[in-house]
């Protein structure tokens, strides 16, 4: 990443805010609208400890090819749409998908490598990953299943697809037979590739198979994983989101929960146990899911990042049909089975035992369940009240500790009498000005109804799937809205920007919080990422009253505190810079985090121009002067 100071200089922008923090110095800026803010130390409301979290669903290759560690694409030939995608032959062989040799009940085909009679060299196949395999200086784990008579060396390599450069070269000795698939697993060190155009290769001694064939299945390649988990998350992509310190994870969707048809919905019990027993599915965002990132992996992700899981359960609505009434009852029971799998005792309950067998003895912690997804849409409205009540009753009767989230907040799609203590889920994707118009959305709501803004984000387009990147003005509009959320976080319990991340070669919806591709250092946090991080990592447990010399707009603010630590958040949604004099009695030092850049600039791959700058603030005697550039977002954290 570039130095932010250089970036601003090269853009010809002043960086005077950096020099003026902490003392009311002179400034060349036109601050005709200086604002005074006086933070009071008493009289505030409690703020939800879970306010800032994340939403994840498999889309834009966010999971397979994304945060899930496994790097090879189409590794189990799951779904119906991929064919031979990502496979290449190495040497003079014929490769094809072989339905006559399933690896397991779930992985219903394998790759046949047919070797000609005159073969003498090492031959085999390559997998090119998700438009390339990211190859770093790191230890990789790799595994595959093999069927066919072979005894000898198998060579695994990470190779530049065009350059032919070999970054990793590893031999293992195997013995496989044609009576069954045998699993092999190994690990090896790799050197770093300068680009993303790499592939994983498996070759074997062709002379030993001349005139015959071998079959391979469920090939896997993992870089180091987050917290070193088996079948874990990609360490580099997980670390980026871990830095936000999100407080909850809503999963597995989103549309991807629902299914294009009833039968292709996300099914919890096909996402557990050994990966070779997971069939995957043709999913909602136009490509198959392997479900290697399954229910237990999601729960592990939550545990490793200290997030509260918010589990979405399928509640009868798919895009190809809706079930309700009697027909829905088996699915209600299926959800109870899922909850028993997560929460049941590992010896006395059927599904709790299954969880233990799959490697997790301790029950997971689960306190939030959402019934469905966006049931006010796509034909779900009429039946949702009844469907909601069916699920609510079953879950609440068995697990009264679980807080239920309602999938929408449209009164015409909800039961006339909602149970107490449920949370209503509101989603929106809007243009920047429209988001700012919602600043006071929660100010005058009844204080006895909790809400969650389960998905939101600025989209500067009317096109359904516009492709572009977050930009400073849009991210500032999100900050304005989040200030509104935080001011109302007595009733706004949770909020999540969405979507979370995208592989930039497979975007069907943008922007996302961060993006990446196969190249080194391709991980690109958006300007919105920095807003999320600044807000989530600087939040007090109590919202404080602030007296001000002007009303809200174009400058917006909120103050919170935990014990003697105070946080003042500011967003300048306007084209004129602002001088802001903030008083926070009893404080003297801390830091100022500042995100600022030109209105329509953002971060694009390999080009991070705008990121948070942190400055120390000291000897302030409770008074701070902050210069807010147009569209800037800032957090003052002092004690
Ligand atoms: C300062 O900005 C205000 C508002 O944009 C404008 O009316 C005023 O003329 C400016 N003053 C100077 C000295 O530039
Ligand atoms: C094997 O024979 C085929 C057909 O005659 C020929 O095209 C190919 O180059 C030969 N391969 C090797 C490794 O000799
Ligand atoms: C593989 O080896 C077994 C045991 O030696 C033998 O029975 C079988 O015919 C061999 N298969 C092929 C295709 O050569
Ligand atoms: C792997 O085995 C092949 C065949 O025996 C050999 O040519 C090659 O040098 C070996 N590679 C490594 C890295 O040991
Ligand atoms: C998953 O649960 C459904 C419904 O209870 C059941 O019909 C199906 O056989 C289960 N599948 C697996 C793989 O256990
Ligand atoms: C909230 O309070 C209002 C006014 O007392 C009442 O009409 C409404 O039913 C309450 N809502 C909930 C969810 O308790
Ligand atoms: C926002 O939308 C407008 C109108 O479509 C377009 O001209 C502009 O380039 C967009 N800006 C960004 C940052 O995407
Ligand atoms: C606390 O909540 C009340 C009721 O909505 C509201 O009037 C007041 O402004 C809130 N106080 C703060 C500091 O946000």
XYZ file of C-alpha atoms and ligand atoms in Angstrom:
751
model
C 0.000 0.000 0.000
C 1.116 3.503 -0.720
C 1.939 5.967 1.969
C -1.177 8.043 2.571
C 0.811 11.264 2.883
C 2.339 10.738 -0.528
C -1.057 9.941 -1.908
C -2.602 13.126 -0.658
C 0.365 15.151 -1.832
C 0.162 13.579 -5.250
C -3.521 14.433 -5.389
C -2.693 18.011 -4.511
C -4.743 17.967 -1.332
C -3.997 19.665 1.920
C -3.250 17.499 4.908
C -3.556 20.281 7.410
C -5.868 18.324 9.689
C -2.849 16.290 10.653
C -1.120 19.301 12.102
C -4.055 20.937 13.758
C -5.293 18.249 16.017
C -5.149 19.032 19.670
C -4.695 22.772 19.506
C -6.864 25.392 17.869
C -4.204 26.503 15.450
C -4.613 28.808 12.505
C -5.717 27.261 9.269
C -5.748 28.386 5.681
C -9.121 26.743 5.235
C -12.376 28.588 4.801
C -14.205 27.412 7.899
C -17.096 29.816 7.825
C -19.240 27.083 9.323
C -17.168 26.034 12.333
C -19.066 23.728 14.641
C -18.782 23.439 18.418
C -19.594 20.123 20.025
C -19.718 19.673 23.784
C -19.855 16.064 24.906
C -21.724 15.601 28.189
C -20.732 13.021 30.669
C -24.150 11.855 31.797
C -27.646 11.063 30.653
C -26.937 8.608 27.879
C -28.584 5.424 26.691
C -26.981 1.993 26.660
C -25.547 1.000 23.314
C -25.861 -2.518 21.926
C -22.625 -4.480 22.426
C -23.318 -6.373 19.189
C -23.971 -3.331 17.016
C -21.315 -3.820 14.351
C -21.094 -7.240 12.741
C -20.798 -8.876 9.348
C -23.071 -10.642 6.906
C -21.763 -13.540 4.850
C -23.224 -15.600 2.081
C -21.639 -17.512 -0.765
C -21.691 -15.050 -3.689
C -19.032 -13.402 -5.855
C -16.862 -16.461 -4.915
C -16.743 -15.082 -1.387
C -16.519 -18.563 0.148
C -15.352 -21.125 -2.424
C -12.415 -19.357 -4.030
C -12.640 -16.740 -1.298
C -12.424 -16.830 2.463
C -12.557 -20.619 2.605
C -8.997 -21.863 2.331
C -9.305 -24.466 -0.419
C -7.810 -22.999 -3.606
C -8.662 -25.479 -6.387
C -11.860 -24.966 -8.338
C -14.385 -27.622 -9.312
C -12.487 -30.067 -7.131
C -15.426 -32.411 -6.639
C -17.303 -31.681 -9.900
C -20.205 -30.441 -7.804
C -23.267 -28.844 -9.298
C -24.209 -29.123 -12.945
C -22.729 -26.043 -14.535
C -18.950 -26.342 -14.400
C -18.064 -29.316 -16.605
C -14.281 -29.504 -16.929
C -13.758 -25.926 -15.652
C -10.272 -25.388 -14.195
C -8.767 -28.704 -15.396
C -5.941 -29.062 -17.909
C -3.963 -32.059 -19.029
C -0.239 -32.201 -18.383
C 1.676 -34.144 -21.024
C 0.177 -36.437 -23.635
C -2.944 -37.685 -21.824
C -6.717 -37.445 -22.230
C -8.621 -36.126 -19.249
C -12.372 -36.322 -18.734
C -15.055 -36.300 -16.076
C -15.858 -39.914 -15.233
C -19.334 -40.532 -13.822
C -18.718 -44.271 -13.638
C -16.196 -43.816 -10.838
C -17.729 -41.766 -8.002
C -15.391 -40.886 -5.138
C -18.230 -41.218 -2.616
C -22.014 -41.040 -2.457
C -21.658 -37.269 -2.346
C -18.822 -36.742 -4.820
C -20.437 -38.502 -7.728
C -17.700 -38.343 -10.328
C -13.937 -38.179 -10.684
C -11.281 -37.142 -13.172
C -10.066 -39.851 -15.487
C -6.533 -39.487 -16.824
C -6.064 -41.835 -19.789
C -2.437 -42.517 -20.667
C -1.404 -43.572 -24.207
C 0.472 -46.832 -24.813
C 3.747 -45.186 -25.770
C 3.952 -42.946 -22.639
C 7.393 -42.668 -21.063
C 7.356 -39.455 -19.026
C 5.578 -37.999 -16.017
C 2.042 -37.017 -17.070
C -1.119 -35.953 -15.284
C -3.297 -32.892 -14.899
C -3.451 -29.365 -13.555
C -6.080 -27.326 -11.758
C -5.986 -23.599 -12.436
C -7.961 -22.614 -9.343
C -10.221 -19.594 -9.380
C -8.608 -17.895 -12.391
C -5.231 -18.669 -10.966
C -3.834 -20.042 -7.744
C -2.347 -17.532 -5.285
C 1.162 -18.824 -4.627
C 3.022 -17.338 -1.694
C 6.101 -18.203 0.249
C 4.256 -20.476 2.625
C 3.577 -24.040 3.598
C 0.739 -25.587 1.619
C -1.333 -28.660 2.388
C -2.631 -30.742 -0.440
C -4.740 -33.860 -0.749
C -6.434 -36.023 -3.368
C -8.172 -39.335 -3.855
C -6.780 -41.810 -6.336
C -8.077 -44.997 -7.936
C -6.274 -47.364 -10.310
C -3.222 -49.576 -10.054
C -0.206 -47.446 -9.357
C 2.772 -47.798 -7.112
C 5.433 -45.120 -7.172
C 5.977 -41.396 -7.202
C 3.311 -38.726 -7.506
C 4.658 -35.221 -8.018
C 2.723 -32.187 -6.807
C 3.816 -28.795 -8.068
C 2.800 -25.158 -8.013
C 3.755 -23.816 -11.398
C 3.403 -20.558 -13.347
C 0.803 -21.379 -16.026
C 2.544 -19.324 -18.692
C 6.053 -18.909 -17.331
C 6.455 -22.569 -16.439
C 8.330 -21.462 -13.335
C 8.146 -24.081 -10.609
C 7.478 -22.570 -7.167
C 6.885 -25.810 -5.310
C 7.998 -29.306 -6.263
C 7.116 -32.186 -4.023
C 7.204 -35.950 -4.424
C 5.248 -38.456 -2.452
C 5.225 -42.199 -2.769
C 1.780 -43.708 -3.160
C 0.241 -47.090 -3.637
C -3.252 -47.173 -5.054
C -5.421 -49.914 -6.453
C -8.334 -50.113 -8.822
C -10.649 -51.536 -6.160
C -11.332 -48.269 -4.350
C -10.392 -44.614 -4.004
C -7.484 -44.083 -1.619
C -6.962 -40.699 0.050
C -3.493 -39.103 0.156
C -2.440 -35.980 1.991
C 0.829 -34.128 2.167
C 2.321 -30.694 2.741
C 5.153 -28.767 1.186
C 6.877 -25.421 1.158
C 6.456 -23.040 -1.763
C 8.297 -19.999 -3.016
C 6.333 -16.886 -3.910
C 5.064 -16.288 -7.411
C 5.188 -12.699 -8.664
C 1.721 -13.026 -10.217
C -1.544 -14.928 -9.933
C -1.269 -17.011 -13.082
C -0.371 -20.240 -11.393
C -1.680 -23.772 -11.302
C -1.479 -26.864 -9.151
C -0.153 -29.907 -10.969
C -0.342 -33.594 -10.204
C 1.816 -35.903 -12.308
C 2.804 -39.549 -12.127
C 5.071 -41.907 -14.011
C 3.229 -42.435 -17.309
C 5.327 -45.456 -18.254
C 3.734 -47.384 -15.377
C 0.199 -46.625 -16.611
C 0.809 -46.818 -20.373
C -2.365 -47.884 -22.174
C -4.392 -47.542 -18.978
C -5.920 -44.827 -16.865
C -5.972 -43.509 -13.335
C -8.802 -41.645 -11.631
C -8.430 -38.732 -9.228
C -11.024 -37.057 -7.039
C -11.593 -34.234 -4.585
C -8.242 -32.542 -5.100
C -7.520 -29.939 -2.433
C -4.896 -27.291 -1.807
C -4.754 -25.119 1.311
C -2.453 -22.217 2.171
C -1.999 -21.458 5.896
C -5.419 -21.194 7.525
C -6.777 -18.782 10.105
C -5.972 -20.151 13.582
C -4.440 -23.131 11.800
C -7.800 -24.912 11.433
C -8.292 -28.045 9.372
C -10.500 -27.187 6.389
C -10.190 -23.616 7.651
C -10.336 -20.088 6.322
C -7.646 -18.454 4.196
C -5.453 -16.767 6.747
C -4.828 -13.616 4.696
C -8.481 -12.987 3.804
C -9.736 -13.810 7.299
C -7.210 -11.533 8.973
C -8.547 -8.535 7.039
C -12.014 -8.951 8.490
C -10.745 -9.948 11.923
C -9.192 -6.483 12.169
C -12.668 -4.963 12.077
C -13.455 -6.862 15.300
C -16.983 -7.670 14.139
C -19.333 -8.693 16.927
C -21.636 -11.061 15.048
C -21.796 -13.097 11.859
C -25.066 -13.507 9.979
C -24.899 -16.625 7.770
C -25.433 -18.556 5.480
C -27.608 -16.003 3.715
C -29.137 -14.097 2.276
C -30.525 -15.334 -0.986
C -28.153 -18.269 -0.910
C -30.066 -19.734 2.025
C -33.262 -19.865 0.031
C -32.429 -21.921 -3.042
C -33.382 -21.357 -6.650
C -35.792 -24.213 -5.989
C -37.013 -25.726 -2.748
C -34.750 -28.692 -3.201
C -31.658 -26.617 -3.890
C -31.997 -24.612 -0.642
C -29.039 -24.542 1.736
C -29.325 -27.792 3.713
C -27.425 -27.830 6.965
C -27.004 -31.592 7.126
C -25.222 -31.808 3.786
C -22.596 -29.291 4.934
C -21.225 -31.273 7.888
C -18.792 -34.122 8.432
C -15.921 -35.098 6.135
C -15.793 -32.915 3.022
C -15.882 -36.030 0.846
C -19.402 -36.626 2.177
C -20.668 -33.163 1.210
C -22.437 -33.145 -2.160
C -22.506 -29.380 -2.635
C -25.332 -27.748 -4.531
C -26.187 -25.652 -7.537
C -26.684 -22.444 -5.576
C -28.355 -19.041 -5.888
C -25.634 -16.882 -7.366
C -25.029 -18.783 -10.586
C -22.366 -21.272 -9.574
C -22.156 -24.456 -7.516
C -21.189 -24.369 -3.854
C -18.923 -27.092 -2.509
C -20.191 -26.523 1.053
C -16.665 -27.160 2.304
C -17.415 -24.003 4.277
C -20.198 -25.718 6.184
C -22.139 -25.331 9.392
C -19.299 -26.305 11.752
C -16.818 -24.152 9.835
C -19.113 -21.141 10.194
C -19.395 -21.759 13.933
C -15.622 -22.149 14.217
C -15.185 -18.892 12.313
C -17.451 -17.160 14.851
C -15.573 -18.648 17.769
C -12.166 -17.735 16.362
C -13.186 -14.114 15.779
C -15.225 -13.724 18.959
C -18.458 -13.170 17.030
C -21.986 -14.122 18.061
C -23.412 -16.427 15.386
C -26.717 -15.317 13.851
C -27.939 -18.415 12.056
C -30.420 -17.990 9.230
C -32.766 -20.972 8.888
C -34.755 -21.916 5.812
C -38.375 -21.024 6.457
C -40.274 -22.242 3.420
C -39.402 -19.686 0.737
C -37.274 -20.510 -2.272
C -37.166 -18.681 -5.586
C -38.928 -21.600 -7.219
C -41.711 -22.243 -4.738
C -42.965 -21.680 -1.224
C -44.078 -24.215 1.357
C -46.400 -23.408 4.217
C -48.834 -24.993 6.654
C -48.719 -28.769 7.058
C -46.224 -29.117 4.215
C -43.746 -26.998 6.122
C -43.814 -29.050 9.330
C -41.000 -31.480 8.349
C -38.791 -28.463 7.694
C -39.597 -27.027 11.091
C -38.475 -30.345 12.542
C -35.356 -30.186 10.366
C -34.494 -26.846 11.973
C -34.925 -28.373 15.429
C -32.523 -31.115 14.330
C -30.054 -28.468 13.219
C -30.304 -26.708 16.560
C -29.824 -30.015 18.367
C -26.744 -30.606 16.230
C -25.342 -27.255 17.345
C -26.507 -27.208 20.948
C -27.334 -30.754 22.006
C -25.406 -32.785 24.531
C -22.686 -34.863 22.902
C -23.733 -38.118 24.556
C -27.460 -37.948 25.250
C -28.806 -36.422 22.030
C -28.803 -37.949 18.562
C -27.556 -34.897 16.684
C -25.255 -33.836 19.521
C -23.548 -37.211 19.130
C -23.220 -36.599 15.414
C -21.531 -33.256 16.122
C -19.099 -34.964 18.481
C -18.403 -37.609 15.854
C -17.591 -34.795 13.446
C -14.990 -33.495 15.853
C -16.745 -31.045 18.155
C -17.690 -32.346 21.590
C -18.612 -29.057 23.261
C -21.922 -27.635 22.095
C -21.505 -24.445 20.129
C -22.836 -21.168 21.497
C -25.853 -19.874 19.607
C -28.138 -17.104 20.841
C -29.619 -15.680 17.624
C -31.640 -17.361 14.906
C -33.251 -15.604 11.949
C -36.367 -17.142 10.447
C -35.998 -16.904 6.673
C -34.620 -14.142 4.519
C -36.374 -11.077 3.102
C -39.772 -12.738 3.269
C -41.526 -9.513 2.279
C -40.117 -10.124 -1.225
C -40.468 -12.691 -4.021
C -43.918 -13.885 -3.059
C -43.186 -14.586 0.586
C -45.332 -11.917 2.208
C -48.741 -13.625 2.426
C -47.523 -16.790 4.067
C -44.775 -15.365 6.257
C -46.949 -14.638 9.319
C -48.025 -18.278 9.510
C -44.591 -19.651 8.606
C -42.941 -17.366 11.135
C -45.297 -18.517 13.885
C -44.615 -22.186 13.132
C -40.863 -21.738 13.416
C -41.052 -19.302 16.296
C -43.129 -21.625 18.427
C -40.935 -24.662 17.779
C -37.666 -22.862 18.395
C -38.868 -20.842 21.358
C -40.426 -23.877 23.069
C -37.199 -25.874 22.804
C -34.632 -23.094 23.133
C -36.153 -20.184 25.048
C -32.707 -18.567 25.406
C -32.533 -17.945 21.654
C -33.486 -14.482 20.431
C -35.452 -14.703 17.217
C -34.846 -12.367 14.304
C -37.764 -11.668 11.946
C -36.672 -11.626 8.297
C -38.312 -8.281 7.475
C -40.074 -5.307 9.003
C -43.015 -4.825 6.664
C -46.093 -4.801 8.932
C -48.233 -6.318 6.186
C -45.954 -9.380 6.073
C -45.744 -9.939 9.834
C -48.048 -11.616 12.332
C -50.509 -9.049 13.722
C -49.122 -9.762 17.172
C -45.369 -10.260 17.218
C -43.891 -12.076 20.188
C -41.967 -9.895 22.621
C -38.215 -9.539 22.295
C -37.904 -10.389 18.625
C -35.643 -8.320 16.387
C -36.864 -7.022 13.022
C -34.385 -7.231 10.136
C -34.268 -4.315 7.671
C -32.166 -4.326 4.459
C -31.387 -1.676 1.890
C -28.958 -0.796 -0.893
C -29.281 2.844 -1.899
C -27.509 5.824 -3.423
C -25.438 8.074 -1.196
C -27.977 10.900 -0.746
C -30.765 8.412 -0.076
C -28.705 6.838 2.696
C -28.052 10.200 4.298
C -31.808 10.874 4.138
C -32.201 7.856 6.419
C -29.933 9.344 9.076
C -32.844 9.814 11.473
C -34.647 6.602 10.497
C -34.579 5.265 14.056
C -34.789 8.486 16.053
C -38.514 8.468 16.577
C -39.264 4.771 16.646
C -40.915 3.189 19.682
C -38.196 2.138 22.104
C -39.785 -1.254 22.761
C -39.091 -2.807 19.329
C -35.546 -3.955 18.599
C -34.255 -3.858 15.060
C -31.292 -5.037 13.047
C -30.069 -3.499 9.804
C -28.908 -6.843 8.503
C -27.722 -5.605 5.113
C -26.953 -2.139 3.845
C -24.544 -0.400 1.547
C -24.188 2.497 -0.835
C -24.715 1.566 -4.477
C -24.306 4.345 -6.970
C -26.389 2.753 -9.679
C -29.858 1.779 -10.669
C -28.553 -1.342 -12.361
C -29.278 -4.441 -10.361
C -25.707 -5.647 -10.317
C -23.622 -2.540 -11.062
C -19.897 -3.079 -11.030
C -17.881 -0.372 -9.380
C -15.978 0.308 -6.226
C -16.809 2.155 -3.041
C -15.866 5.818 -3.174
C -15.361 8.401 -0.484
C -18.704 10.189 -0.744
C -20.587 6.882 -0.685
C -18.618 5.582 2.282
C -19.210 8.897 4.049
C -22.950 8.417 3.505
C -22.662 5.034 5.219
C -20.817 6.697 8.103
C -23.635 9.243 8.442
C -26.160 6.423 8.572
C -24.049 4.481 11.080
C -23.924 7.560 13.293
C -27.723 7.387 13.211
C -27.578 3.699 14.117
C -25.202 4.278 16.982
C -27.291 7.145 18.371
C -30.182 4.707 18.426
C -28.331 1.611 19.496
C -30.652 1.166 22.450
C -33.067 -0.304 19.854
C -30.744 -0.970 16.903
C -29.108 -4.162 18.151
C -27.082 -5.176 15.118
C -26.027 -3.850 11.745
C -23.945 -5.233 8.894
C -22.642 -3.768 5.686
C -23.094 -6.216 2.822
C -21.805 -7.964 0.848
C -18.578 -8.775 2.643
C -16.053 -9.714 -0.016
C -15.617 -10.590 -3.674
C -13.138 -12.303 -5.953
C -12.829 -9.571 -8.531
C -12.811 -11.984 -11.463
C -16.272 -13.259 -10.500
C -18.305 -10.240 -9.482
C -22.057 -10.451 -9.793
C -22.775 -7.777 -7.189
C -20.641 -4.879 -6.088
C -19.306 -3.051 -4.246
C -18.200 -5.280 -1.408
C -16.265 -4.424 1.728
C -13.073 -5.828 0.283
C -11.930 -7.590 -2.842
C -9.113 -9.767 -4.068
C -7.921 -11.967 -6.901
C -5.110 -14.468 -7.329
C -2.272 -11.959 -7.470
C 0.010 -11.219 -4.526
C -1.105 -8.212 -2.472
C -4.372 -8.082 -4.374
C -6.480 -7.809 -1.224
C -8.080 -4.390 -1.468
C -10.029 -2.897 1.407
C -12.600 -0.391 0.162
C -13.144 3.030 1.677
C -16.244 1.483 3.262
C -14.029 -1.136 4.913
C -12.129 1.604 6.699
C -15.379 3.195 7.846
C -16.546 -0.138 9.271
C -13.229 -0.694 10.988
C -13.074 2.792 12.474
C -16.613 2.551 13.790
C -16.526 -1.016 15.078
C -13.184 -0.747 16.847
C -14.097 2.541 18.543
C -17.429 2.096 20.229
C -18.398 2.782 23.777
C -21.091 1.017 25.743
C -23.075 4.208 26.432
C -24.253 6.900 24.015
C -23.641 10.396 25.407
C -25.634 13.556 24.791
C -23.789 16.211 22.798
C -24.738 19.892 22.717
C -23.873 21.614 19.475
C -23.776 25.007 17.836
C -25.632 23.730 14.764
C -28.013 20.974 13.783
C -27.014 17.826 11.930
C -25.899 18.144 8.318
C -23.598 18.356 6.536
C -21.629 17.482 9.685
C -22.853 14.509 11.719
C -21.598 13.226 15.045
C -22.149 10.769 17.855
C -20.329 10.349 21.158
C -20.035 7.222 23.277
C -17.983 6.101 26.211
C -16.852 3.039 28.105
C -15.631 3.893 31.608
C -13.216 6.790 31.119
C -12.648 6.229 27.405
C -14.610 8.513 25.063
C -15.255 8.124 21.354
C -16.494 10.943 19.147
C -17.368 10.021 15.574
C -17.675 12.632 12.865
C -18.696 12.585 9.215
C -18.607 15.590 6.920
C -21.091 14.856 4.160
C -20.422 18.025 2.215
C -18.053 19.654 -0.237
C -16.770 22.312 2.189
C -14.245 21.475 4.859
C -15.263 21.987 8.466
C -13.487 23.067 11.571
C -14.931 21.215 14.520
C -14.195 22.206 18.114
C -14.956 19.294 20.380
C -14.877 19.394 24.149
C -14.738 16.190 26.147
C -14.368 17.128 29.809
C -11.861 15.229 31.897
C -9.846 13.907 28.967
C -6.404 14.849 27.776
C -5.014 12.417 25.271
C -5.666 9.650 22.817
C -5.811 9.391 19.070
C -7.623 10.671 16.045
C -8.400 8.323 13.160
C -9.133 10.075 9.890
C -10.360 8.789 6.540
C -10.437 11.331 3.787
C -10.087 11.575 0.041
C -11.647 13.123 -3.037
C -15.396 12.742 -3.416
C -15.437 10.125 -6.139
C -12.155 8.390 -5.422
C -11.904 4.957 -3.906
C -9.545 2.014 -3.710
C -9.156 -0.289 -6.679
C -7.137 -3.493 -6.960
C -3.426 -3.000 -6.318
C -4.129 0.692 -5.805
C -5.090 1.543 -2.239
C -5.125 5.322 -2.234
C -7.359 6.032 0.702
C -6.916 4.503 4.116
C -7.299 5.500 7.730
C -4.564 7.699 9.147
C -4.062 7.646 12.905
C -2.610 10.590 14.793
C -1.759 10.898 18.456
C -3.507 13.627 20.387
C -2.038 14.888 23.648
C -2.050 17.736 26.177
C -5.467 18.719 24.986
C -7.083 19.640 28.280
C -10.402 18.333 27.066
C -10.500 20.489 23.931
C -9.833 19.242 20.439
C -9.938 20.980 17.105
C -10.529 18.704 14.167
C -10.405 19.755 10.549
C -12.752 17.686 8.499
C -12.051 17.653 4.790
C -15.063 17.295 2.484
C -16.510 13.751 2.753
C -14.114 12.908 5.601
C -14.925 10.458 8.377
C -13.143 10.652 11.737
C -13.080 9.127 15.181
C -11.578 10.863 18.184
C -10.783 8.375 20.965
C -9.573 10.032 24.150
C -9.389 9.482 27.868
C -16.201 30.693 2.662
O -17.227 29.745 2.313
C -18.516 30.277 2.343
C -19.490 29.133 2.165
O -19.051 28.263 1.149
C -18.652 31.369 1.294
O -19.942 31.911 1.347
C -17.622 32.464 1.565
O -17.643 33.394 0.546
C -16.212 31.851 1.681
N -15.289 32.885 2.123
C -14.081 33.044 1.612
C -13.246 34.095 2.228
O -13.656 32.304 0.704
C 2.729 -41.508 -28.891
O 2.160 -41.827 -30.132
C 1.380 -40.758 -30.687
C 0.681 -41.273 -31.931
O 1.571 -41.985 -32.740
C 2.294 -39.558 -30.963
O 1.531 -38.504 -31.496
C 2.919 -39.145 -29.661
O 3.837 -38.072 -29.849
C 3.645 -40.308 -28.987
N 4.018 -39.884 -27.654
C 5.190 -40.169 -27.123
C 5.399 -39.710 -25.705
O 6.019 -40.759 -27.714
C -4.999 -54.061 -10.928
O -4.354 -54.937 -10.049
C -5.166 -56.016 -9.635
C -4.416 -56.815 -8.582
O -3.135 -57.101 -9.035
C -5.543 -56.862 -10.852
O -6.403 -57.890 -10.449
C -6.258 -55.962 -11.833
O -6.550 -56.667 -13.022
C -5.434 -54.764 -12.188
N -6.225 -53.843 -12.982
C -5.823 -53.415 -14.187
C -6.762 -52.461 -14.910
O -4.772 -53.739 -14.645
C 10.552 -36.403 -7.965
O 10.673 -37.649 -8.558
C 11.097 -37.580 -9.933
C 11.049 -38.979 -10.491
O 11.749 -39.855 -9.672
C 12.474 -36.963 -10.024
O 12.859 -36.837 -11.367
C 12.445 -35.587 -9.375
O 13.702 -35.010 -9.343
C 11.865 -35.653 -7.989
N 11.631 -34.313 -7.501
C 11.979 -33.922 -6.272
C 11.660 -32.505 -5.898
O 12.522 -34.682 -5.480
C -30.915 -34.364 5.953
O -32.169 -34.179 6.576
C -33.261 -34.483 5.744
C -34.511 -34.060 6.449
O -34.510 -34.484 7.777
C -33.236 -35.966 5.436
O -34.311 -36.292 4.585
C -31.935 -36.287 4.731
O -31.816 -37.660 4.524
C -30.752 -35.811 5.569
N -29.547 -35.943 4.763
C -28.410 -36.422 5.257
C -27.253 -36.462 4.329
O -28.319 -36.811 6.415
C -44.626 -0.971 22.206
O -45.373 -0.023 22.935
C -46.542 0.419 22.249
C -47.154 1.547 23.060
O -47.245 1.197 24.402
C -47.489 -0.754 22.063
O -48.638 -0.340 21.352
C -46.764 -1.824 21.274
O -47.564 -2.982 21.167
C -45.455 -2.205 21.942
N -44.727 -3.077 21.070
C -44.063 -4.146 21.507
C -43.320 -4.948 20.479
O -44.061 -4.489 22.674
C -21.980 7.351 -9.850
O -23.030 7.355 -10.780
C -22.911 8.361 -11.746
C -24.179 8.372 -12.575
O -24.437 7.075 -13.063
C -21.658 8.128 -12.569
O -21.492 9.153 -13.514
C -20.461 8.104 -11.630
O -19.300 7.751 -12.357
C -20.655 7.108 -10.538
N -19.575 7.231 -9.586
C -18.931 6.186 -9.087
C -17.840 6.486 -8.130
O -19.208 5.039 -9.348
C -31.886 8.200 24.669
O -33.121 7.748 24.162
C -34.144 8.712 24.211
C -35.404 8.040 23.763
O -35.335 7.783 22.403
C -33.782 9.885 23.312
O -34.766 10.877 23.393
C -32.443 10.444 23.752
O -32.034 11.417 22.832
C -31.402 9.340 23.816
N -30.162 9.871 24.373
C -29.030 9.826 23.686
C -27.853 10.389 24.369
O -28.936 9.346 22.562
